[in-house]
Amino acid sequence: MEVNEVDFFSAERRKAVGRVEADLGPKVPSSCIKKEDLTIAGLNLLIGNARSDLSTVDDAVLQADDRKESKSELAAMRDELARVKEENQKLREMLNQAISNYNALQMHLTALRQQHDVVDGRVEAKNDEHGEVLVPRQFMDLGPAGDADEPSHSSTATRDRPSPPPDNGGVRSMDSERRKRSTDKEIVPPPDHPNSNREESSTEQAHEAIMRKARVSVRARSDAPMIADGCQWRKYGQKMAKGNPCPRAYYRCTMAAGCPVRKQVQRCADDRSILTTTYEGTHNHPLPPAAMAMASTTSAAVSMLLSGSMSSPEGLMNPSFMARTVLPFSSSMATISASAPFPTVMLDLTHRPDATQLQRPAPAQFQFPFPAAAAAGYFPVPNASGQTHINQSRFSGLQLSAAMEASEFPHPKEHAALPPSLADTVTAATAAITADPNFTAALAAAISSIINGNHPATASDNHDNRSTASRTINEDDNNATTSSKDINPSNTNFTATK
DNA sequence: CGTATTTGACCCGCGC
DNA sequence: GCGCGGGTCAAATACG
């Protein structure tokens, strides 16, 4: 009887393991790359199946665990269970690897679509030149390609090449962008397009508008003027913000001409060792691995916000739902705010880990702490309403060596500004967090899993950045030097360290 | 000399 | 309509 039970559960486990292995074979990620559309759906299915199978394994283990007591083969069963659990753990790691690959694949898909859209945009622009389809500039600005053909980019580049004469009545090109941005707040549907489905384009407009405006904030302790996130930035402004004696600095991504991504960096008024970096926009160019964390996080967060704000904010922002789904454990914080003016995700990396977290073994998977009671404000966020606070992971507990950080980001000029003592482990941790694709994968995959559960169609679509369409200006301006700088893509150290 | 940063001016949205 | 604050521009300046 006892032996039969063991055999039964072992058989069940083996069957499940077999299915998981079949699903998660090492060829999964690469084989899925070939067909974009099939890739996302296929991986989603695989991940879902794998999760289901792992649950079966868990159940078998638990049931066996319950029944084994007082049996004569207790010791043998324990050994067996230990092996089962170990195998189970390995399978989980495989699943996480698949999820990471899936996420990387999504980013790859995003890049491919961006390139595709650039081509489309140019084709469209060409048609316009021939007068077949006259699309008003304003429409172009409001369209899905919005960011890419923003006149702002001409102004962005005007630093380095002579500005065209202000023949528009002295209104700077950036002003039209600002007007457009203000229009975006109301998500005004675009003027009729001869070949467009108004409803569909309206939805796309809304998605694009939110994508464009969504922000990711990172709070981290750092003495450096700016955290290293793998991207190249140029400072274009600084302002004193009300209520904070520390100036706020404005940076623009210079890794590619016309990249719409910007960030603001400001020290916390209360604790000046805390640096708050707010990212806005979506990169219109492929990113080095070290820079994909923020981009992916932004994209995933926006997807989440989209799926929630568009249909069911309560459902999306239900902490227990998210806790069940993706964030089973945790200690420091991430905040997701869908409230005005911009949907914002804030990651608080300033909290020291506790001992248990430091001691916990670190399987290469995302384990975001997320107590259900984390609904009340834990750290100050401008938007006080409609927030969900997510207690997040042991990322804040990363204690990476300064040497690792240095080797990770050998080039960006911002590093030159870092204090000579790179022994600031918090800075290193921050950099690691923002640069670690595993973090990206963890957060993005977690968020994507929610999205896929609620809105299967939106997860990958929302990564679709069409902002590069019809971007034709200043492709060769001053960014050549910075963009040519080699960002060391090898960040496997972080994975190994964790 | 080319590039990046600084900084005062400007524009816009918003609240009153 | 006006003032305030946020965000950006672009000439001046600094830097390598």
Coordinates of C-alpha atoms (C1' of nucleotides) in Angstrom, one line a residue:
Chain A
M1 CA 0.0 0.0 0.0
E2 CA 2.6 2.5 1.1
V3 CA 4.8 1.4 -1.8
N4 CA 2.0 1.8 -4.2
E5 CA 1.3 5.3 -2.9
V6 CA 4.9 6.2 -3.4
D7 CA 4.9 4.7 -6.8
F8 CA 1.7 6.5 -7.7
F9 CA 3.0 9.9 -6.7
S10 CA 6.3 9.2 -8.3
A11 CA 4.6 8.3 -11.5
E12 CA 2.5 11.4 -11.3
R13 CA 5.5 13.5 -10.6
R14 CA 7.4 11.8 -13.4
K15 CA 4.6 12.5 -15.8
A16 CA 4.5 16.1 -14.8
V17 CA 8.2 16.4 -15.0
G18 CA 8.2 14.9 -18.4
R19 CA 5.6 17.3 -19.6
V20 CA 7.6 20.2 -18.1
E21 CA 10.7 19.1 -19.7
A22 CA 9.0 18.6 -23.0
D23 CA 7.6 22.0 -22.7
L24 CA 10.7 23.7 -21.5
G25 CA 13.2 22.0 -23.6
P26 CA 16.4 24.0 -24.1
K27 CA 15.3 24.8 -27.6
V28 CA 12.3 26.6 -26.6
P29 CA 13.5 30.2 -26.7
S30 CA 15.6 29.9 -29.8
S31 CA 13.0 27.9 -31.8
C32 CA 10.3 30.4 -31.0
I33 CA 12.3 33.3 -32.3
K34 CA 11.6 32.4 -35.8
K35 CA 8.0 33.4 -35.9
E36 CA 7.2 36.4 -33.9
D37 CA 3.6 36.1 -33.5
L38 CA 3.7 32.5 -32.7
T39 CA 6.5 33.1 -30.3
I40 CA 4.6 35.1 -27.7
A41 CA 1.5 33.0 -27.8
G42 CA 3.6 29.8 -27.8
L43 CA 5.7 30.8 -24.9
N44 CA 2.6 31.9 -23.0
L45 CA 1.2 28.5 -23.5
L46 CA 4.4 26.9 -22.5
I47 CA 4.7 28.9 -19.4
G48 CA 1.1 28.2 -18.5
N49 CA 1.5 24.5 -19.1
A50 CA 4.7 24.5 -17.1
R51 CA 3.1 26.3 -14.2
S52 CA 0.2 23.9 -14.3
D53 CA 2.6 20.9 -14.3
L54 CA 4.6 22.3 -11.5
S55 CA 1.5 22.6 -9.5
T56 CA 0.8 19.0 -10.2
V57 CA 4.2 18.1 -8.9
D58 CA 3.7 20.2 -5.8
D59 CA 0.4 18.6 -5.2
A60 CA 1.8 15.2 -5.5
V61 CA 4.6 16.1 -3.1
L62 CA 2.2 17.6 -0.6
Q63 CA -0.1 14.7 -0.7
A64 CA 2.7 12.2 -0.3
D65 CA 4.0 14.3 2.5
D66 CA 0.7 14.2 4.3
R67 CA 0.2 10.5 4.0
K68 CA 3.7 9.3 4.7
E69 CA 3.6 9.8 8.4
S70 CA 3.5 6.8 10.6
K71 CA 4.5 4.6 7.8
S72 CA 7.3 2.2 8.0
E73 CA 9.1 3.5 4.9
L74 CA 9.1 7.0 6.3
A75 CA 12.8 7.4 5.9
A76 CA 12.8 6.2 2.3
M77 CA 9.9 8.4 1.5
R78 CA 11.6 11.4 2.9
D79 CA 14.6 10.7 0.8
E80 CA 12.3 10.4 -2.2
L81 CA 10.6 13.6 -1.3
A82 CA 13.8 15.4 -0.9
R83 CA 14.8 14.3 -4.3
V84 CA 11.4 15.3 -5.6
K85 CA 11.7 18.7 -4.1
E86 CA 15.1 19.1 -5.5
E87 CA 13.9 18.2 -8.9
N88 CA 11.0 20.5 -8.4
Q89 CA 13.3 23.3 -7.6
K90 CA 15.3 22.6 -10.7
L91 CA 12.1 22.6 -12.8
R92 CA 11.2 25.9 -11.3
E93 CA 14.5 27.3 -12.3
M94 CA 14.0 26.0 -15.8
L95 CA 10.6 27.7 -15.8
N96 CA 12.1 30.9 -14.7
Q97 CA 14.8 30.6 -17.3
A98 CA 12.0 30.1 -19.9
I99 CA 10.3 33.2 -18.5
S100 CA 13.4 35.2 -18.7
N101 CA 14.0 34.0 -22.3
Y102 CA 10.4 34.9 -23.0
N103 CA 10.9 38.3 -21.8
A104 CA 14.1 38.8 -23.7
L105 CA 12.2 37.6 -26.7
Q106 CA 9.5 40.2 -26.2
M107 CA 12.1 42.8 -26.1
H108 CA 13.6 41.4 -29.3
L109 CA 10.2 41.5 -30.8
T110 CA 9.7 45.0 -29.8
A111 CA 13.0 46.0 -31.5
L112 CA 12.0 44.1 -34.6
R113 CA 8.6 45.8 -34.7
Q114 CA 10.3 49.1 -34.2
Q115 CA 12.5 48.5 -37.2
H116 CA 9.5 47.4 -39.1
D117 CA 7.6 50.5 -38.2
V118 CA 10.4 52.7 -39.2
V119 CA 10.3 51.2 -42.7
D120 CA 6.5 51.6 -42.7
G121 CA 6.7 55.1 -41.6
R122 CA 9.1 56.0 -44.3
V123 CA 7.0 54.3 -46.9
E124 CA 4.0 56.3 -45.7
A125 CA 6.0 59.5 -45.8
K126 CA 7.0 58.7 -49.3
N127 CA 3.4 58.3 -50.3
D128 CA 2.7 61.6 -48.7
E129 CA 5.4 63.2 -50.8
H130 CA 3.7 61.9 -53.9
G131 CA 0.5 63.6 -52.8
E132 CA -1.5 60.4 -52.8
V133 CA -2.3 60.6 -49.2
L134 CA -2.0 64.0 -47.6
V135 CA -1.7 63.6 -44.0
P136 CA -1.5 66.8 -42.0
R137 CA 1.5 67.2 -39.9
Q138 CA -0.7 67.5 -36.9
F139 CA -2.1 64.2 -37.5
M140 CA 1.2 62.7 -37.8
D141 CA 2.1 64.1 -34.5
L142 CA -0.9 62.7 -32.9
G143 CA -0.7 59.4 -34.5
P144 CA 0.8 56.2 -33.2
A145 CA 4.1 57.3 -34.6
G146 CA 3.9 60.3 -32.4
D147 CA 7.1 60.3 -30.6
A148 CA 9.2 59.5 -33.5
D149 CA 8.3 62.2 -35.8
E150 CA 8.0 64.7 -33.1
P151 CA 9.4 68.0 -34.3
S152 CA 11.1 68.1 -31.0
H153 CA 13.8 65.9 -32.4
S154 CA 14.7 68.5 -34.8
S155 CA 15.0 70.8 -31.9
T156 CA 16.8 68.2 -29.9
A157 CA 19.4 68.2 -32.6
T158 CA 19.5 71.9 -33.0
R159 CA 22.1 72.1 -30.4
D160 CA 24.5 70.6 -32.9
R161 CA 23.3 71.9 -36.1
P162 CA 22.0 75.3 -37.0
S163 CA 18.4 75.8 -36.3
P164 CA 16.1 76.4 -39.1
P165 CA 14.8 79.9 -39.2
P166 CA 11.8 80.3 -37.0
D167 CA 9.4 80.7 -39.9
N168 CA 6.6 79.4 -37.8
G169 CA 6.1 82.7 -36.2
G170 CA 8.8 82.2 -33.6
V171 CA 7.1 79.1 -32.1
R172 CA 9.8 76.6 -31.4
S173 CA 9.4 73.2 -32.7
M174 CA 9.2 71.9 -29.2
D175 CA 6.2 73.9 -28.6
S176 CA 4.2 71.9 -31.0
E177 CA 5.2 68.8 -29.1
R178 CA 4.1 70.4 -25.9
R179 CA 0.8 71.2 -27.4
K180 CA 0.6 67.7 -28.6
R181 CA 1.4 66.4 -25.2
S182 CA -1.2 68.4 -23.6
T183 CA -3.6 67.1 -26.1
D184 CA -2.5 63.6 -25.2
K185 CA -3.9 64.0 -21.7
E186 CA -7.4 63.9 -23.1
I187 CA -6.5 61.1 -25.5
V188 CA -8.3 62.8 -28.3
P189 CA -9.0 60.5 -31.2
P190 CA -7.1 61.5 -34.3
P191 CA -8.8 63.1 -37.4
D192 CA -10.4 60.7 -39.7
H193 CA -8.0 58.8 -41.8
P194 CA -9.4 57.5 -45.1
N195 CA -8.3 53.9 -44.4
S196 CA -8.5 53.7 -40.7
N197 CA -11.0 52.2 -38.4
R198 CA -11.8 55.0 -36.1
E199 CA -12.5 52.9 -33.1
E200 CA -9.5 50.9 -33.4
S201 CA -7.2 53.8 -34.0
S202 CA -8.8 55.5 -31.0
T203 CA -7.9 52.6 -28.8
E204 CA -4.4 52.6 -30.2
Q205 CA -4.2 56.3 -29.6
A206 CA -5.0 55.8 -26.0
H207 CA -2.5 53.0 -25.6
E208 CA 0.2 55.0 -27.3
A209 CA -0.5 58.1 -25.3
I210 CA -0.2 56.2 -22.1
M211 CA 2.8 54.4 -23.3
R212 CA 4.4 57.7 -24.1
K213 CA 3.6 59.2 -20.8
A214 CA 4.1 56.4 -18.4
R215 CA 6.9 56.7 -16.0
V216 CA 9.1 54.6 -13.9
S217 CA 10.7 56.0 -10.9
V218 CA 13.6 54.5 -9.1
R219 CA 14.6 55.6 -5.6
A220 CA 18.0 54.5 -4.6
R221 CA 20.7 55.6 -2.2
S222 CA 23.6 57.0 -4.1
D223 CA 26.1 59.7 -3.8
A224 CA 26.6 59.7 -7.5
P225 CA 24.8 62.5 -9.4
M226 CA 23.1 59.8 -11.5
I227 CA 22.6 56.1 -11.4
A228 CA 24.2 54.1 -14.2
D229 CA 21.5 52.4 -16.2
G230 CA 23.3 51.4 -19.3
C231 CA 22.0 54.3 -21.5
Q232 CA 23.7 57.4 -22.7
W233 CA 22.2 60.6 -21.5
R234 CA 22.6 64.3 -22.1
K235 CA 21.6 66.8 -19.6
Y236 CA 19.4 69.4 -21.2
G237 CA 18.1 71.3 -18.2
Q238 CA 17.9 71.9 -14.5
K239 CA 15.3 73.4 -12.4
M240 CA 14.6 74.1 -8.8
A241 CA 11.5 72.2 -8.0
K242 CA 9.1 73.6 -5.5
G243 CA 9.4 72.1 -2.1
N244 CA 12.8 70.6 -2.7
P245 CA 16.0 72.6 -2.2
C246 CA 17.7 70.1 -4.5
P247 CA 17.6 70.9 -8.2
R248 CA 16.0 68.6 -10.6
A249 CA 18.0 67.6 -13.6
Y250 CA 16.6 66.7 -16.9
Y251 CA 18.3 64.2 -19.2
R252 CA 17.6 63.0 -22.7
C253 CA 18.6 59.6 -24.1
T254 CA 21.3 60.0 -26.7
M255 CA 21.8 56.5 -27.6
A256 CA 19.9 57.0 -30.9
A257 CA 18.9 60.1 -32.8
G258 CA 15.5 61.2 -31.8
C259 CA 15.0 58.7 -28.9
P260 CA 12.1 60.1 -27.0
V261 CA 13.2 58.8 -23.6
R262 CA 13.9 61.3 -20.9
K263 CA 14.6 61.1 -17.3
Q264 CA 14.6 63.4 -14.3
V265 CA 17.0 63.0 -11.5
Q266 CA 16.4 64.6 -8.2
R267 CA 17.6 64.1 -4.6
C268 CA 15.1 63.6 -1.9
A269 CA 14.5 66.6 0.2
D270 CA 14.3 64.7 3.4
D271 CA 17.2 62.3 2.8
R272 CA 19.7 63.7 0.3
S273 CA 21.4 60.4 0.0
I274 CA 18.3 59.1 -1.8
L275 CA 18.3 59.7 -5.5
T276 CA 15.0 59.6 -7.4
T277 CA 15.3 58.9 -11.1
T278 CA 12.2 59.1 -13.2
Y279 CA 12.1 57.6 -16.7
E280 CA 9.6 58.6 -19.3
G281 CA 9.0 57.2 -22.7
T282 CA 10.1 54.2 -24.7
H283 CA 13.4 53.8 -26.5
N284 CA 13.2 53.7 -30.2
H285 CA 16.3 51.8 -30.6
P286 CA 17.8 48.5 -29.5
L287 CA 19.2 48.6 -26.0
P288 CA 22.2 47.0 -24.6
P289 CA 21.4 44.4 -22.0
A290 CA 22.5 46.7 -19.3
A291 CA 19.8 49.2 -20.3
M292 CA 17.0 46.9 -20.9
A293 CA 15.9 46.7 -17.4
M294 CA 14.3 50.2 -17.3
A295 CA 12.9 49.9 -20.8
S296 CA 11.3 46.6 -20.1
T297 CA 10.1 47.7 -16.8
T298 CA 8.6 50.8 -18.3
S299 CA 7.0 48.8 -21.0
A300 CA 5.7 46.1 -18.8
A301 CA 4.4 48.6 -16.2
V302 CA 2.7 50.6 -18.9
S303 CA 1.1 47.4 -20.2
M304 CA -0.1 46.7 -16.8
L305 CA -1.5 50.1 -16.3
L306 CA -3.1 50.0 -19.7
S307 CA -4.8 46.7 -19.0
G308 CA -5.9 48.0 -15.7
S309 CA -6.9 51.5 -16.4
M310 CA -8.6 50.7 -19.7
S311 CA -10.8 48.0 -18.4
S312 CA -10.7 47.2 -14.8
P313 CA -8.6 49.3 -12.5
E314 CA -9.8 47.7 -9.4
G315 CA -9.1 44.2 -10.7
L316 CA -5.6 45.2 -11.8
M317 CA -4.7 47.0 -8.7
N318 CA -6.0 44.5 -6.4
P319 CA -3.0 43.8 -4.2
S320 CA -4.0 40.3 -3.2
F321 CA -4.4 39.4 -6.8
M322 CA -1.0 40.6 -7.7
A323 CA 0.4 39.0 -4.6
R324 CA -1.1 35.7 -5.6
T325 CA 0.1 36.0 -9.0
V326 CA 3.6 37.2 -9.0
L327 CA 4.8 38.6 -5.7
P328 CA 4.7 36.0 -3.1
F329 CA 7.5 37.3 -0.8
S330 CA 9.1 40.6 -0.2
S331 CA 10.6 43.4 1.7
S332 CA 11.3 46.6 0.0
M333 CA 8.9 48.4 -2.2
A334 CA 7.6 49.1 -5.6
T335 CA 4.7 51.4 -6.1
I336 CA 2.4 51.4 -9.0
S337 CA 0.3 54.5 -9.4
A338 CA -2.3 54.8 -12.1
S339 CA -3.4 58.2 -11.0
A340 CA -2.9 61.4 -12.7
P341 CA -0.9 63.1 -14.1
F342 CA 1.1 60.1 -15.3
P343 CA 0.9 56.4 -14.7
T344 CA 3.9 55.8 -12.6
V345 CA 5.8 52.8 -11.3
M346 CA 8.1 53.6 -8.4
L347 CA 10.7 51.2 -7.3
D348 CA 12.1 51.9 -3.9
L349 CA 15.5 50.5 -3.6
T350 CA 16.5 52.4 -0.5
H351 CA 15.5 49.9 2.1
R352 CA 18.1 47.7 3.7
P353 CA 17.3 44.0 3.7
D354 CA 16.8 42.1 6.8
A355 CA 18.9 39.2 7.9
T356 CA 16.5 36.6 6.7
Q357 CA 16.5 37.9 3.2
L358 CA 20.2 38.1 3.1
Q359 CA 20.4 34.5 4.2
R360 CA 17.8 33.2 1.9
P361 CA 19.3 31.3 -1.0
A362 CA 18.9 33.1 -4.2
P363 CA 17.3 30.9 -6.8
A364 CA 17.4 32.7 -10.1
Q365 CA 13.8 33.6 -9.9
F366 CA 11.7 36.6 -9.0
Q367 CA 10.4 36.5 -5.5
F368 CA 8.9 39.8 -4.8
P369 CA 7.8 40.2 -1.3
F370 CA 4.3 41.5 -1.2
P371 CA 2.4 41.6 2.0
A372 CA -1.2 42.2 1.7
A373 CA -1.0 45.0 4.2
A374 CA 1.1 47.0 1.9
A375 CA -1.7 49.1 0.7
A376 CA -0.9 52.1 2.8
G377 CA 1.7 54.6 1.7
Y378 CA 5.1 53.4 2.7
F379 CA 7.2 56.1 1.1
P380 CA 6.1 59.4 -0.3
V381 CA 4.7 59.5 -3.7
P382 CA 3.3 62.6 -5.3
N383 CA 0.2 60.9 -6.5
A384 CA -1.5 60.0 -3.3
S385 CA -4.6 58.4 -4.7
G386 CA -5.4 55.2 -6.4
Q387 CA -2.1 53.5 -5.6
T388 CA -1.1 50.0 -5.1
H389 CA 2.0 49.4 -3.1
I390 CA 3.9 46.4 -3.9
N391 CA 6.4 45.2 -1.4
Q392 CA 9.1 44.1 -3.6
S393 CA 12.1 42.0 -3.5
R394 CA 15.4 41.5 -2.0
F395 CA 16.9 43.5 -4.8
S396 CA 17.6 46.2 -2.3
G397 CA 19.7 43.6 -0.5
L398 CA 22.0 43.1 -3.3
Q399 CA 25.5 43.7 -2.2
L400 CA 27.5 43.8 -5.3
S401 CA 31.1 44.7 -5.4
A402 CA 32.1 48.0 -6.8
A403 CA 34.5 46.3 -9.1
M404 CA 31.6 44.4 -10.6
E405 CA 29.8 47.6 -11.3
A406 CA 32.9 49.1 -12.8
S407 CA 33.3 46.2 -15.1
E408 CA 29.7 46.3 -16.0
F409 CA 29.6 49.9 -17.1
P410 CA 33.0 50.8 -18.3
H411 CA 32.1 53.5 -20.7
P412 CA 29.2 55.7 -19.9
K413 CA 30.3 59.2 -19.2
E414 CA 28.0 59.4 -16.3
H415 CA 30.4 57.0 -14.6
A416 CA 33.1 59.6 -14.8
A417 CA 31.0 61.5 -12.4
L418 CA 30.8 58.7 -9.9
P419 CA 32.9 59.2 -6.8
P420 CA 36.2 57.6 -6.9
S421 CA 35.2 55.2 -4.2
L422 CA 33.0 52.9 -6.1
A423 CA 32.7 51.0 -3.0
D424 CA 29.3 52.5 -2.5
T425 CA 27.6 49.2 -2.6
V426 CA 24.2 50.7 -2.7
T427 CA 25.1 52.5 -5.8
A428 CA 26.4 49.3 -7.2
A429 CA 23.3 47.5 -6.2
T430 CA 21.2 50.2 -7.8
A431 CA 23.2 49.9 -11.0
A432 CA 23.0 46.2 -10.9
I433 CA 19.3 46.3 -10.4
T434 CA 18.7 48.7 -13.2
A435 CA 21.1 46.9 -15.4
D436 CA 20.3 43.3 -14.6
P437 CA 18.1 41.7 -17.3
N438 CA 17.0 39.2 -14.7
F439 CA 15.4 41.9 -12.8
T440 CA 13.8 43.1 -16.0
A441 CA 12.7 39.6 -16.7
A442 CA 11.4 39.2 -13.3
L443 CA 9.3 42.3 -13.2
A444 CA 8.3 42.3 -16.7
A445 CA 7.4 38.6 -16.7
A446 CA 5.5 39.0 -13.6
I447 CA 3.6 41.9 -14.9
S448 CA 3.1 40.2 -18.2
S449 CA 1.7 37.2 -16.5
I450 CA -1.0 39.4 -15.1
I451 CA -1.7 41.0 -18.4
N452 CA -1.8 37.7 -20.1
G453 CA -4.2 36.5 -17.6
N454 CA -6.5 39.4 -18.0
H455 CA -5.8 40.7 -21.5
P456 CA -4.1 38.2 -23.6
A457 CA -3.9 40.5 -26.5
T458 CA -2.3 43.4 -24.8
A459 CA 0.9 42.1 -23.4
S460 CA 3.0 41.9 -26.5
D461 CA 1.1 44.6 -28.3
N462 CA 1.9 47.1 -25.8
H463 CA 5.6 46.6 -26.3
D464 CA 5.0 47.6 -29.8
N465 CA 6.6 51.0 -30.1
R466 CA 5.6 52.6 -33.3
S467 CA 7.2 55.9 -32.4
T468 CA 9.9 55.6 -35.0
A469 CA 7.8 55.9 -38.0
S470 CA 8.7 58.7 -40.3
R471 CA 11.6 59.8 -38.2
T472 CA 13.9 61.0 -40.9
I473 CA 15.8 63.9 -39.5
N474 CA 19.2 64.1 -37.9
E475 CA 20.0 60.5 -38.1
D476 CA 23.6 61.4 -38.2
D477 CA 24.0 64.1 -35.7
N478 CA 26.2 64.4 -32.7
N479 CA 25.1 61.1 -31.1
A480 CA 27.5 59.2 -33.2
T481 CA 30.2 59.4 -30.6
T482 CA 28.1 58.4 -27.7
S483 CA 26.1 55.8 -29.4
S484 CA 29.3 54.2 -30.8
K485 CA 30.5 53.7 -27.3
D486 CA 30.5 50.1 -26.4
I487 CA 28.3 49.2 -23.5
N488 CA 29.5 46.0 -22.1
P489 CA 26.7 43.6 -22.7
S490 CA 28.0 40.9 -20.5
N491 CA 26.1 41.0 -17.3
T492 CA 26.0 37.4 -16.5
N493 CA 27.9 38.2 -13.4
F494 CA 24.8 39.5 -11.8
T495 CA 22.9 36.4 -12.6
A496 CA 25.6 34.3 -11.1
T497 CA 26.0 36.5 -8.1
K498 CA 22.4 36.4 -7.3
Chain B
dC1 C1' 37.8 72.3 -32.0
dG2 C1' 34.1 69.3 -31.1
dT3 C1' 31.1 67.9 -27.5
dA4 C1' 28.8 68.3 -23.0
dT5 C1' 27.0 71.2 -19.4
dT6 C1' 25.1 75.3 -17.5
dT7 C1' 21.7 78.6 -17.0
dG8 C1' 18.5 82.3 -18.0
dA9 C1' 14.6 82.8 -20.9
dC10 C1' 10.6 81.1 -22.7
dC11 C1' 6.3 78.5 -23.3
dC12 C1' 2.4 76.0 -21.6
dG13 C1' -1.0 74.2 -18.5
dC14 C1' -3.4 74.9 -14.5
dG15 C1' -5.5 77.1 -10.5
dC16 C1' -7.3 81.1 -8.7
Chain C
dG1 C1' -6.6 87.5 -17.1
dC2 C1' -2.8 86.6 -14.1
dG3 C1' 0.7 84.2 -11.6
dC4 C1' 3.0 80.0 -10.6
dG5 C1' 5.4 75.9 -11.5
dG6 C1' 7.1 72.4 -14.6
dG7 C1' 9.5 71.4 -18.7
dT8 C1' 12.4 72.7 -22.5
dC9 C1' 15.3 75.6 -25.4
dA10 C1' 19.5 77.4 -26.8
dA11 C1' 23.4 80.7 -26.2
dA12 C1' 27.2 80.8 -23.4
dT13 C1' 30.6 78.4 -21.2
dA14 C1' 33.5 74.5 -19.7
dC15 C1' 36.0 70.6 -20.8
dG16 C1' 39.0 67.1 -23.0

